[in-house]
Amino acid sequence: MANNILGNYNPLLSLFGNNNQFLSGLLGSSPIVPLIRSSNSSQSAGTDPNVVLISGLGQLLSSLNVFQDSLQQIYSPYAVNNSISGSSSNPSVASVSTAAGAQNGNYSVSVSQLAQAHSAVTAFTLPDTSSTAVGSGTLTIKTGSYAYTSPTSATSFTPSGSSATLSINNGTLSSIATAINGSGVGMVANIVQNASGNYQLQISAAQTGASNNFQILVSDNDGNNTDQNGLSRLAFDQTQAVGSGQNLTQTQAAQNANYLINGASGSNAGNSGISLGSSVSMDLLSTGSTNISVKLDLNGLNGQAQSLADAFNTLQGSLNALLVSGGLLSRDPIAKQLASSMNQQAAASYSNGSSLLVKLNQIGLNFQYPQQFGQMGSLSLSNNSLQSAYSGDSQGVANLLYTAARALNWLANSYASYGNGTIPQTLTALQKMQFSLQLRQSATPASNTIPANLSSLTVNQSGSIQLSAQQISALSLYAMVYSLGAPYAVSSQILNNGLGLSGNSGNGISTYA
């Protein structure tokens, strides 16, 4: 893409920009107009060494951009994360997830109990969900924890979450369920149908865990808040007796998940996201045992190593084509230095922590020096060597691969960066030089002359000739460029008379927007 932009670059046209259309017809006999028209054709002829160099560096810059894009995909967080994976020998018991930064490891897991949510159901049934009223009054729902003395009996309840008070007026199973679900108290109400076809209301805590219990206190309009009539049938306080304040039937006790990891006991309020190590977690699915293994994926690393070799060799092909005898950059020191730097980087030693893998050829990425001096070498991948290194130190293989990709990208960036890269800075200097050269060679006017159309324009002040603001802006820019090669007197006359800045004739050029 960089080559296309630079190949079509016309410094003179870029200077005038959108003003060219307003100069048309005004400066038809100007020596600058032929320059504008012939600028591209003179560049495409390729006879000017500067133009050849601009084209070659533009191609090289484009190749470096592609090279960098490929390298950045190798060590991106997404690629690093996908290079490591976990597996469970018994996936019905537990599954495993990994994230960026996960390390190799093996874990023996034994699950004795899954976490579950506190749940209870009405002791009564109704023939319908939305016609028969349960009762009227208020329900006060709290979440917290009980001090249990048995699975269904406690000495106290300690609120720890939110609470809600709901007004119920002749509430049915359906309307009461809707009120509970909309309370935001962290409870879930569902209507269930039993084997006989009648309906019950099931109320559960939204969160699992031993400390996520709930309490329902009732203020019944019939005056009795704990009996088995009216709205008080929904009372559920496990510090009270069953049938007298504890009127719902508990169907599931709140409990944590209990498990062993490599022999060490653990407990968790939920079944998901249980940490096994840095960036490794498991989800519990059932009781039982499983072995979890976390390791770098050989196929993933092999693909990334091949991508590095392919990116390097693609740049090599592009750069060497420019460096060959007769190539656009055959004598350019920047291109030669880039080839030398790439060769040195590919054969370099890298810091790799405690790993003994410090050179690319140790993981199967073998560097071949170029057959011709001054050109760029190539990389080839040996799958057997990579697999051998992986078997001994898979983490070292991955770290070296990512480190090398980063280093090559940084090297390329020192040449290609649009802020301070060597190539963009050189291109800018060459383009300025080319523009200045074109002005001197093609736009130098005859001594003490003014372009015919502009001269006529400055004399004719009868009012029949009027310029738009855009045309005056274009003429101003034209005068500035034209004056670069004109004597001071001519420059002054253009600026003063041509733009109506002096009172030579007493009439300025009239304008309209």
Short mmCIF file of C-alpha atoms in Angstrom, two decimals:
data_model
loop_
_atom_site.label_atom_id
_atom_site.label_comp_id
_atom_site.label_asym_id
_atom_site.label_seq_id
_atom_site.Cartn_x
_atom_site.Cartn_y
_atom_site.Cartn_z
CA MET A 1 0.00 0.00 0.00
CA ALA A 2 2.88 2.35 0.79
CA ASN A 3 4.26 1.81 -2.69
CA ASN A 4 0.99 2.76 -4.36
CA ILE A 5 0.80 6.01 -2.42
CA LEU A 6 4.36 7.01 -3.18
CA GLY A 7 4.17 5.86 -6.78
CA ASN A 8 1.38 8.33 -7.45
CA TYR A 9 2.94 11.10 -5.42
CA ASN A 10 3.16 14.44 -7.24
CA PRO A 11 4.70 17.10 -5.00
CA LEU A 12 3.57 20.02 -7.13
CA LEU A 13 -0.01 18.81 -7.39
CA SER A 14 0.02 18.06 -3.66
CA LEU A 15 1.05 21.66 -2.99
CA PHE A 16 -1.80 23.18 -5.03
CA GLY A 17 -4.28 20.53 -3.85
CA ASN A 18 -7.89 21.43 -4.70
CA ASN A 19 -6.87 24.87 -6.03
CA ASN A 20 -5.85 23.41 -9.42
CA GLN A 21 -9.41 23.61 -10.74
CA PHE A 22 -9.58 27.35 -9.96
CA LEU A 23 -6.33 28.09 -11.82
CA SER A 24 -7.65 26.47 -15.01
CA GLY A 25 -8.13 29.09 -17.73
CA LEU A 26 -6.47 31.82 -15.68
CA LEU A 27 -2.92 30.62 -16.11
CA GLY A 28 -3.12 28.74 -19.39
CA SER A 29 0.14 30.21 -20.70
CA SER A 30 1.99 29.91 -17.39
CA PRO A 31 5.15 27.82 -17.37
CA ILE A 32 3.90 26.14 -14.19
CA VAL A 33 0.89 24.58 -15.91
CA PRO A 34 2.96 22.38 -18.24
CA LEU A 35 4.96 21.36 -15.18
CA ILE A 36 1.80 20.26 -13.38
CA ARG A 37 0.61 18.34 -16.42
CA SER A 38 3.93 16.62 -17.06
CA SER A 39 4.98 15.92 -13.48
CA ASN A 40 3.63 12.38 -13.26
CA SER A 41 4.88 11.40 -16.70
CA SER A 42 8.39 12.58 -15.94
CA GLN A 43 8.39 10.55 -12.73
CA SER A 44 7.11 7.40 -14.40
CA ALA A 45 9.89 7.57 -16.93
CA GLY A 46 12.21 6.38 -14.16
CA THR A 47 15.23 8.27 -15.48
CA ASP A 48 15.71 10.41 -12.38
CA PRO A 49 17.74 8.56 -9.70
CA ASN A 50 15.71 10.22 -6.96
CA VAL A 51 12.45 8.98 -8.48
CA VAL A 52 13.88 5.44 -8.73
CA LEU A 53 15.00 5.60 -5.11
CA ILE A 54 11.62 6.89 -3.95
CA SER A 55 9.88 4.01 -5.73
CA GLY A 56 12.23 1.39 -4.29
CA LEU A 57 12.00 2.68 -0.73
CA GLY A 58 8.23 2.84 -1.05
CA GLN A 59 8.14 -0.84 -2.02
CA LEU A 60 10.44 -1.74 0.86
CA LEU A 61 8.32 0.22 3.33
CA SER A 62 5.22 -1.66 2.18
CA SER A 63 7.00 -5.02 2.60
CA LEU A 64 8.11 -4.08 6.11
CA ASN A 65 4.54 -3.17 7.07
CA VAL A 66 3.34 -6.62 5.96
CA PHE A 67 6.24 -8.23 7.85
CA GLN A 68 5.33 -6.41 11.05
CA ASP A 69 1.65 -7.34 10.78
CA SER A 70 2.61 -11.03 10.53
CA LEU A 71 4.99 -10.85 13.50
CA GLN A 72 2.47 -9.09 15.74
CA GLN A 73 -0.05 -11.87 15.14
CA ILE A 74 2.47 -14.42 16.44
CA TYR A 75 2.90 -12.87 19.89
CA SER A 76 -0.53 -11.25 20.31
CA PRO A 77 -2.37 -12.11 23.58
CA TYR A 78 -4.91 -14.09 21.55
CA ALA A 79 -2.20 -16.22 19.93
CA VAL A 80 -0.33 -16.74 23.21
CA ASN A 81 -3.53 -17.80 24.96
CA ASN A 82 -4.43 -20.23 22.18
CA SER A 83 -1.00 -21.86 22.29
CA ILE A 84 -1.70 -23.43 25.69
CA SER A 85 -4.57 -25.77 26.49
CA GLY A 86 -5.91 -27.96 29.26
CA SER A 87 -7.58 -31.36 29.24
CA SER A 88 -9.55 -33.43 31.76
CA SER A 89 -9.34 -37.22 31.85
CA ASN A 90 -12.95 -37.33 33.08
CA PRO A 91 -14.75 -34.33 31.56
CA SER A 92 -18.05 -35.34 33.20
CA VAL A 93 -16.49 -34.48 36.59
CA ALA A 94 -14.61 -31.27 35.75
CA SER A 95 -13.63 -29.14 32.76
CA VAL A 96 -10.59 -26.84 32.55
CA SER A 97 -10.00 -23.35 31.14
CA THR A 98 -6.74 -21.49 30.50
CA ALA A 99 -5.88 -17.84 29.93
CA ALA A 100 -2.79 -15.90 28.86
CA GLY A 101 0.06 -16.60 31.27
CA ALA A 102 -0.97 -20.17 32.07
CA GLN A 103 1.89 -22.52 32.89
CA ASN A 104 2.32 -26.24 32.36
CA GLY A 105 0.93 -28.37 35.18
CA ASN A 106 -0.86 -31.57 36.21
CA TYR A 107 -3.63 -31.71 38.81
CA SER A 108 -5.34 -34.68 40.46
CA VAL A 109 -8.88 -33.61 41.38
CA SER A 110 -11.41 -35.43 43.57
CA VAL A 111 -14.86 -33.87 44.04
CA SER A 112 -16.89 -35.01 47.06
CA GLN A 113 -19.69 -32.42 46.96
CA LEU A 114 -21.04 -29.87 44.50
CA ALA A 115 -22.14 -26.40 45.54
CA GLN A 116 -25.90 -25.90 45.49
CA ALA A 117 -28.47 -23.19 46.22
CA HIS A 118 -30.92 -23.10 49.12
CA SER A 119 -34.35 -24.10 47.84
CA ALA A 120 -37.85 -24.76 49.25
CA VAL A 121 -41.34 -25.47 47.88
CA THR A 122 -44.87 -24.82 49.12
CA ALA A 123 -46.38 -27.63 51.18
CA PHE A 124 -49.76 -26.93 49.56
CA THR A 125 -50.81 -27.30 45.94
CA LEU A 126 -53.33 -25.40 43.83
CA PRO A 127 -55.27 -26.51 40.75
CA ASP A 128 -54.20 -23.44 38.77
CA THR A 129 -51.50 -20.77 38.67
CA SER A 130 -53.39 -17.54 38.13
CA SER A 131 -56.99 -17.90 39.39
CA THR A 132 -56.92 -19.23 42.94
CA ALA A 133 -55.66 -16.73 45.53
CA VAL A 134 -53.04 -17.75 48.07
CA GLY A 135 -53.73 -14.81 50.37
CA SER A 136 -53.05 -11.13 51.11
CA GLY A 137 -50.52 -9.27 53.24
CA THR A 138 -46.79 -8.60 53.00
CA LEU A 139 -43.74 -10.80 52.44
CA THR A 140 -40.37 -9.71 53.87
CA ILE A 141 -37.56 -11.62 52.18
CA LYS A 142 -33.97 -11.58 53.48
CA THR A 143 -30.79 -13.36 52.40
CA GLY A 144 -28.05 -14.40 54.83
CA SER A 145 -26.96 -17.45 56.80
CA TYR A 146 -28.42 -19.72 59.49
CA ALA A 147 -26.63 -21.19 62.49
CA TYR A 148 -27.81 -24.75 61.90
CA THR A 149 -28.14 -27.42 64.53
CA SER A 150 -29.61 -29.84 62.00
CA PRO A 151 -30.23 -29.72 58.23
CA THR A 152 -33.59 -27.95 58.74
CA SER A 153 -33.27 -26.33 62.18
CA ALA A 154 -31.23 -23.31 63.23
CA THR A 155 -30.76 -21.20 66.33
CA SER A 156 -30.39 -17.87 64.52
CA PHE A 157 -30.38 -16.13 61.16
CA THR A 158 -27.84 -13.44 60.23
CA PRO A 159 -28.82 -11.21 57.29
CA SER A 160 -25.90 -10.46 55.00
CA GLY A 161 -27.46 -9.47 51.70
CA SER A 162 -30.32 -7.33 50.50
CA SER A 163 -33.92 -7.51 51.66
CA ALA A 164 -37.29 -6.66 50.15
CA THR A 165 -40.85 -6.21 51.43
CA LEU A 166 -43.56 -7.14 48.95
CA SER A 167 -47.24 -6.18 49.19
CA ILE A 168 -49.51 -9.01 48.11
CA ASN A 169 -53.23 -8.52 47.43
CA ASN A 170 -55.10 -11.76 46.74
CA GLY A 171 -51.90 -13.03 45.20
CA THR A 172 -51.91 -16.11 43.01
CA LEU A 173 -48.95 -18.42 42.45
CA SER A 174 -48.18 -16.57 39.23
CA SER A 175 -48.42 -13.02 40.62
CA ILE A 176 -46.39 -13.92 43.73
CA ALA A 177 -43.66 -15.50 41.60
CA THR A 178 -43.54 -12.35 39.45
CA ALA A 179 -43.25 -10.13 42.53
CA ILE A 180 -40.39 -12.18 44.00
CA ASN A 181 -38.47 -12.33 40.73
CA GLY A 182 -38.79 -8.57 40.29
CA SER A 183 -37.75 -7.70 43.85
CA GLY A 184 -34.00 -7.67 43.17
CA VAL A 185 -33.34 -9.46 46.43
CA GLY A 186 -31.40 -12.32 44.87
CA MET A 187 -34.18 -14.89 44.82
CA VAL A 188 -35.74 -16.98 42.07
CA ALA A 189 -39.36 -18.18 42.10
CA ASN A 190 -40.72 -20.83 39.76
CA ILE A 191 -44.03 -22.62 39.41
CA VAL A 192 -43.71 -26.41 39.23
CA GLN A 193 -46.33 -28.99 38.38
CA ASN A 194 -46.39 -32.19 40.41
CA ALA A 195 -47.27 -35.70 39.30
CA SER A 196 -50.98 -35.20 40.07
CA GLY A 197 -51.14 -32.15 37.81
CA ASN A 198 -51.44 -29.57 40.57
CA TYR A 199 -49.10 -26.60 41.03
CA GLN A 200 -46.61 -25.49 43.68
CA LEU A 201 -44.37 -22.46 44.13
CA GLN A 202 -40.64 -23.19 44.36
CA ILE A 203 -38.41 -20.46 45.86
CA SER A 204 -34.60 -20.61 45.66
CA ALA A 205 -31.58 -18.44 46.35
CA ALA A 206 -30.02 -17.13 43.15
CA GLN A 207 -26.49 -17.92 44.39
CA THR A 208 -25.04 -21.23 45.51
CA GLY A 209 -23.00 -21.61 48.68
CA ALA A 210 -23.43 -22.49 52.34
CA SER A 211 -23.86 -18.87 53.43
CA ASN A 212 -26.51 -18.02 50.83
CA ASN A 213 -29.67 -18.94 52.75
CA PHE A 214 -32.96 -17.06 52.83
CA GLN A 215 -35.74 -16.19 55.27
CA ILE A 216 -39.35 -15.22 54.46
CA LEU A 217 -41.41 -13.46 57.14
CA VAL A 218 -45.14 -12.92 56.58
CA SER A 219 -47.60 -10.31 57.80
CA ASP A 220 -50.88 -12.02 56.96
CA ASN A 221 -54.10 -10.01 56.64
CA ASP A 222 -55.91 -12.80 58.53
CA GLY A 223 -53.93 -11.86 61.64
CA ASN A 224 -51.94 -15.10 61.99
CA ASN A 225 -48.46 -14.87 60.46
CA THR A 226 -47.18 -18.42 61.01
CA ASP A 227 -50.11 -20.79 60.46
CA GLN A 228 -50.94 -22.93 57.43
CA ASN A 229 -53.69 -20.66 56.15
CA GLY A 230 -53.65 -17.70 53.78
CA LEU A 231 -50.43 -15.91 52.86
CA SER A 232 -48.60 -17.24 55.95
CA ARG A 233 -48.33 -20.56 54.14
CA LEU A 234 -45.30 -18.95 52.45
CA ALA A 235 -43.49 -18.26 55.75
CA PHE A 236 -40.02 -19.80 55.86
CA ASP A 237 -37.90 -19.20 58.95
CA GLN A 238 -35.73 -22.16 59.92
CA THR A 239 -35.38 -20.85 63.46
CA GLN A 240 -39.10 -21.69 63.79
CA ALA A 241 -40.81 -25.06 63.99
CA VAL A 242 -41.89 -26.88 60.86
CA GLY A 243 -45.51 -26.01 60.15
CA SER A 244 -45.41 -23.02 62.46
CA GLY A 245 -43.33 -20.35 60.77
CA GLN A 246 -41.28 -22.80 58.72
CA ASN A 247 -44.12 -23.60 56.37
CA LEU A 248 -42.25 -24.15 53.10
CA THR A 249 -40.61 -27.54 52.69
CA GLN A 250 -36.84 -27.40 52.16
CA THR A 251 -35.88 -29.38 49.07
CA GLN A 252 -32.19 -28.49 48.88
CA ALA A 253 -29.78 -27.23 51.51
CA ALA A 254 -27.32 -24.46 50.72
CA GLN A 255 -23.81 -25.90 50.51
CA ASN A 256 -20.31 -25.31 49.16
CA ALA A 257 -18.40 -27.46 46.72
CA ASN A 258 -15.83 -29.65 48.50
CA TYR A 259 -12.86 -31.18 46.68
CA LEU A 260 -9.22 -32.24 46.82
CA ILE A 261 -6.54 -30.85 44.46
CA ASN A 262 -3.34 -32.90 44.53
CA GLY A 263 -4.38 -34.04 48.00
CA ALA A 264 -5.08 -30.56 49.40
CA SER A 265 -8.68 -29.93 50.49
CA GLY A 266 -10.65 -27.02 49.11
CA SER A 267 -14.13 -25.51 49.38
CA ASN A 268 -15.88 -22.98 47.17
CA ALA A 269 -19.31 -21.33 47.19
CA GLY A 270 -19.69 -22.00 43.46
CA ASN A 271 -18.87 -24.74 41.02
CA SER A 272 -17.28 -22.52 38.37
CA GLY A 273 -13.98 -20.70 38.06
CA ILE A 274 -12.15 -22.63 40.77
CA SER A 275 -8.46 -21.75 40.53
CA LEU A 276 -5.91 -24.49 39.96
CA GLY A 277 -2.97 -22.14 39.43
CA SER A 278 -1.97 -18.99 37.61
CA SER A 279 -4.45 -18.43 34.73
CA VAL A 280 -5.86 -21.98 35.05
CA SER A 281 -9.33 -22.74 36.43
CA MET A 282 -11.84 -25.59 36.51
CA ASP A 283 -15.61 -25.98 36.53
CA LEU A 284 -17.06 -28.81 38.62
CA LEU A 285 -19.83 -30.83 36.99
CA SER A 286 -20.33 -33.88 39.23
CA THR A 287 -18.74 -35.80 42.09
CA GLY A 288 -15.89 -38.13 41.23
CA SER A 289 -12.23 -37.97 40.24
CA THR A 290 -10.29 -36.68 37.24
CA ASN A 291 -6.77 -35.74 36.19
CA ILE A 292 -6.31 -32.31 34.62
CA SER A 293 -3.30 -31.56 32.41
CA VAL A 294 -2.25 -28.10 31.22
CA LYS A 295 0.41 -27.80 28.57
CA LEU A 296 1.49 -25.83 25.54
CA ASP A 297 -0.03 -27.13 22.34
CA LEU A 298 2.62 -28.55 19.98
CA ASN A 299 0.52 -27.98 16.87
CA GLY A 300 -0.10 -24.36 17.86
CA LEU A 301 3.61 -23.70 18.45
CA ASN A 302 4.49 -25.42 15.19
CA GLY A 303 2.07 -23.16 13.32
CA GLN A 304 3.48 -20.03 14.95
CA ALA A 305 7.07 -21.06 14.17
CA GLN A 306 6.12 -21.65 10.54
CA SER A 307 4.42 -18.24 10.43
CA LEU A 308 7.65 -16.63 11.65
CA ALA A 309 9.68 -18.38 8.95
CA ASP A 310 7.14 -17.48 6.26
CA ALA A 311 7.08 -13.80 7.27
CA PHE A 312 10.89 -13.63 7.33
CA ASN A 313 11.22 -15.30 3.93
CA THR A 314 8.54 -13.11 2.35
CA LEU A 315 10.48 -10.01 3.39
CA GLN A 316 13.68 -11.65 2.17
CA GLY A 317 12.21 -12.17 -1.30
CA SER A 318 11.03 -8.57 -1.55
CA LEU A 319 14.25 -7.04 -0.20
CA ASN A 320 16.61 -9.17 -2.28
CA ALA A 321 14.67 -8.32 -5.46
CA LEU A 322 15.40 -4.66 -4.74
CA LEU A 323 19.07 -5.32 -3.90
CA VAL A 324 20.07 -7.38 -6.96
CA SER A 325 22.20 -5.78 -9.65
CA GLY A 326 19.94 -3.41 -11.55
CA GLY A 327 17.37 -3.42 -8.73
CA LEU A 328 15.80 -0.20 -7.53
CA LEU A 329 17.87 -0.25 -4.31
CA SER A 330 21.00 -2.04 -5.54
CA ARG A 331 23.19 0.83 -4.32
CA ASP A 332 21.09 2.05 -1.42
CA PRO A 333 22.87 1.86 1.97
CA ILE A 334 19.60 1.73 3.92
CA ALA A 335 18.41 -1.45 2.19
CA LYS A 336 21.84 -3.05 2.56
CA GLN A 337 21.94 -2.21 6.27
CA LEU A 338 18.44 -3.64 6.75
CA ALA A 339 19.48 -6.94 5.16
CA SER A 340 22.55 -7.12 7.40
CA SER A 341 20.53 -6.29 10.53
CA MET A 342 17.89 -8.92 9.75
CA ASN A 343 20.59 -11.56 9.27
CA GLN A 344 22.20 -10.68 12.59
CA GLN A 345 18.87 -10.73 14.43
CA ALA A 346 17.86 -14.12 13.02
CA ALA A 347 21.15 -15.67 14.17
CA ALA A 348 21.28 -13.85 17.53
CA SER A 349 21.04 -15.23 21.05
CA TYR A 350 18.04 -14.19 23.16
CA SER A 351 17.42 -13.88 26.87
CA ASN A 352 15.04 -16.69 27.89
CA GLY A 353 14.87 -16.78 31.68
CA SER A 354 16.13 -20.06 33.12
CA SER A 355 15.68 -21.92 29.82
CA LEU A 356 18.74 -23.14 27.91
CA LEU A 357 16.94 -22.43 24.64
CA VAL A 358 18.40 -19.10 23.50
CA LYS A 359 18.85 -19.40 19.70
CA LEU A 360 16.25 -20.04 17.02
CA ASN A 361 18.12 -23.03 15.59
CA GLN A 362 17.63 -24.79 18.95
CA ILE A 363 13.88 -24.90 18.31
CA GLY A 364 14.12 -25.90 14.66
CA LEU A 365 14.20 -22.44 13.04
CA ASN A 366 17.43 -22.66 11.06
CA PHE A 367 18.96 -19.56 9.48
CA GLN A 368 20.62 -19.87 6.06
CA TYR A 369 23.06 -17.12 5.13
CA PRO A 370 22.54 -15.57 1.66
CA GLN A 371 24.50 -16.91 -1.30
CA GLN A 372 25.34 -13.38 -2.40
CA PHE A 373 27.01 -10.93 -0.05
CA GLY A 374 24.87 -7.97 0.99
CA GLN A 375 21.55 -9.75 0.68
CA MET A 376 19.13 -11.14 3.28
CA GLY A 377 19.20 -14.78 4.37
CA SER A 378 16.26 -17.11 5.01
CA LEU A 379 14.68 -19.27 7.73
CA SER A 380 13.52 -22.89 7.47
CA LEU A 381 11.62 -24.93 10.05
CA SER A 382 12.55 -28.46 11.14
CA ASN A 383 9.44 -30.01 12.71
CA ASN A 384 11.47 -32.81 14.30
CA SER A 385 13.84 -30.37 15.99
CA LEU A 386 10.92 -28.29 17.23
CA GLN A 387 9.18 -31.37 18.66
CA SER A 388 12.38 -32.48 20.38
CA ALA A 389 12.82 -29.07 22.01
CA TYR A 390 9.13 -29.05 22.96
CA SER A 391 9.43 -32.42 24.72
CA GLY A 392 12.25 -31.12 26.88
CA ASP A 393 11.13 -27.53 27.54
CA SER A 394 7.82 -26.53 25.95
CA GLN A 395 7.62 -23.26 27.86
CA GLY A 396 11.14 -22.34 26.79
CA VAL A 397 10.20 -22.98 23.15
CA ALA A 398 7.18 -20.68 23.40
CA ASN A 399 9.05 -17.91 25.21
CA LEU A 400 11.92 -17.94 22.69
CA LEU A 401 9.52 -17.87 19.74
CA TYR A 402 7.60 -14.88 21.12
CA THR A 403 10.79 -13.04 22.12
CA ALA A 404 12.31 -13.46 18.66
CA ALA A 405 9.11 -12.28 16.94
CA ARG A 406 9.07 -9.14 19.12
CA ALA A 407 12.75 -8.43 18.47
CA LEU A 408 12.33 -8.73 14.70
CA ASN A 409 9.29 -6.45 14.86
CA TRP A 410 11.20 -3.82 16.83
CA LEU A 411 14.03 -3.98 14.29
CA ALA A 412 11.60 -3.54 11.39
CA ASN A 413 9.92 -0.68 13.22
CA SER A 414 13.19 1.24 13.50
CA TYR A 415 13.19 1.36 9.69
CA ALA A 416 9.44 1.62 9.00
CA SER A 417 7.97 3.76 11.79
CA TYR A 418 6.14 6.75 10.31
CA GLY A 419 7.18 8.88 13.26
CA ASN A 420 10.95 8.40 13.23
CA GLY A 421 11.77 5.43 11.01
CA THR A 422 14.77 5.64 8.71
CA ILE A 423 12.81 4.98 5.52
CA PRO A 424 9.94 7.50 6.01
CA GLN A 425 12.44 10.20 6.99
CA THR A 426 14.52 9.48 3.89
CA LEU A 427 11.46 9.51 1.65
CA THR A 428 10.39 12.88 3.02
CA ALA A 429 13.81 14.37 2.29
CA LEU A 430 13.88 12.90 -1.22
CA GLN A 431 10.41 14.20 -2.04
CA LYS A 432 11.33 17.72 -0.92
CA MET A 433 14.48 17.56 -3.01
CA GLN A 434 12.53 16.34 -6.04
CA PHE A 435 9.96 19.11 -5.71
CA SER A 436 12.65 21.77 -5.48
CA LEU A 437 14.43 20.32 -8.51
CA GLN A 438 11.26 20.34 -10.60
CA LEU A 439 10.60 23.96 -9.76
CA ARG A 440 14.09 25.00 -10.80
CA GLN A 441 14.13 23.00 -14.02
CA SER A 442 10.59 23.46 -15.30
CA ALA A 443 9.05 26.49 -13.64
CA THR A 444 11.67 29.23 -14.06
CA PRO A 445 10.00 32.18 -15.86
CA ALA A 446 11.68 34.57 -18.27
CA SER A 447 13.34 37.54 -16.58
CA ASN A 448 11.00 40.41 -15.69
CA THR A 449 7.95 38.82 -17.30
CA ILE A 450 4.55 38.05 -15.97
CA PRO A 451 2.33 35.19 -17.25
CA ALA A 452 0.13 36.64 -20.00
CA ASN A 453 -3.21 35.73 -18.52
CA LEU A 454 -2.31 37.03 -15.09
CA SER A 455 -0.87 40.26 -16.57
CA SER A 456 -4.03 40.89 -18.58
CA LEU A 457 -6.09 40.15 -15.54
CA THR A 458 -4.33 42.72 -13.39
CA VAL A 459 -4.72 45.46 -16.04
CA ASN A 460 -8.39 44.85 -16.80
CA GLN A 461 -10.15 46.38 -13.81
CA SER A 462 -13.37 47.39 -15.59
CA GLY A 463 -15.42 45.16 -13.36
CA SER A 464 -16.29 42.74 -16.14
CA ILE A 465 -13.77 40.30 -14.78
CA GLN A 466 -14.58 39.11 -11.30
CA LEU A 467 -12.82 36.38 -9.34
CA SER A 468 -14.25 34.04 -6.77
CA ALA A 469 -12.62 33.78 -3.37
CA GLN A 470 -11.36 30.33 -4.33
CA GLN A 471 -9.70 31.69 -7.49
CA ILE A 472 -7.97 34.45 -5.54
CA SER A 473 -6.69 31.85 -3.06
CA ALA A 474 -5.36 29.77 -5.95
CA LEU A 475 -3.69 32.81 -7.53
CA SER A 476 -2.07 33.69 -4.23
CA LEU A 477 -0.56 30.25 -3.95
CA TYR A 478 0.46 30.36 -7.61
CA ALA A 479 2.19 33.70 -7.12
CA MET A 480 4.11 32.33 -4.17
CA VAL A 481 5.39 29.33 -6.11
CA TYR A 482 6.02 31.35 -9.29
CA SER A 483 8.01 33.89 -7.33
CA LEU A 484 10.52 31.22 -6.27
CA GLY A 485 12.15 31.50 -9.70
CA ALA A 486 11.28 35.11 -10.57
CA PRO A 487 13.12 38.34 -9.82
CA TYR A 488 11.97 40.30 -6.81
CA ALA A 489 10.35 43.00 -8.96
CA VAL A 490 8.24 40.46 -10.81
CA SER A 491 7.28 38.76 -7.55
CA SER A 492 6.25 42.09 -6.10
CA GLN A 493 4.19 42.99 -9.16
CA ILE A 494 2.39 39.66 -9.08
CA LEU A 495 1.56 39.95 -5.42
CA ASN A 496 0.60 43.64 -5.47
CA ASN A 497 -1.13 44.08 -8.82
CA GLY A 498 -2.37 40.55 -9.31
CA LEU A 499 -4.07 40.40 -5.92
CA GLY A 500 -5.13 44.05 -5.67
CA LEU A 501 -2.96 44.74 -2.65
CA SER A 502 -1.64 48.08 -3.99
CA GLY A 503 -3.41 51.08 -5.45
CA ASN A 504 -1.55 51.35 -8.80
CA SER A 505 -4.75 51.86 -10.81
CA GLY A 506 -7.01 52.73 -7.95
CA ASN A 507 -9.12 49.69 -8.52
CA GLY A 508 -8.78 46.37 -6.76
CA ILE A 509 -10.02 43.10 -8.14
CA SER A 510 -13.65 42.68 -7.11
CA THR A 511 -14.70 39.32 -5.71
CA TYR A 512 -17.79 37.32 -5.06
CA ALA A 513 -18.22 34.35 -2.73
#
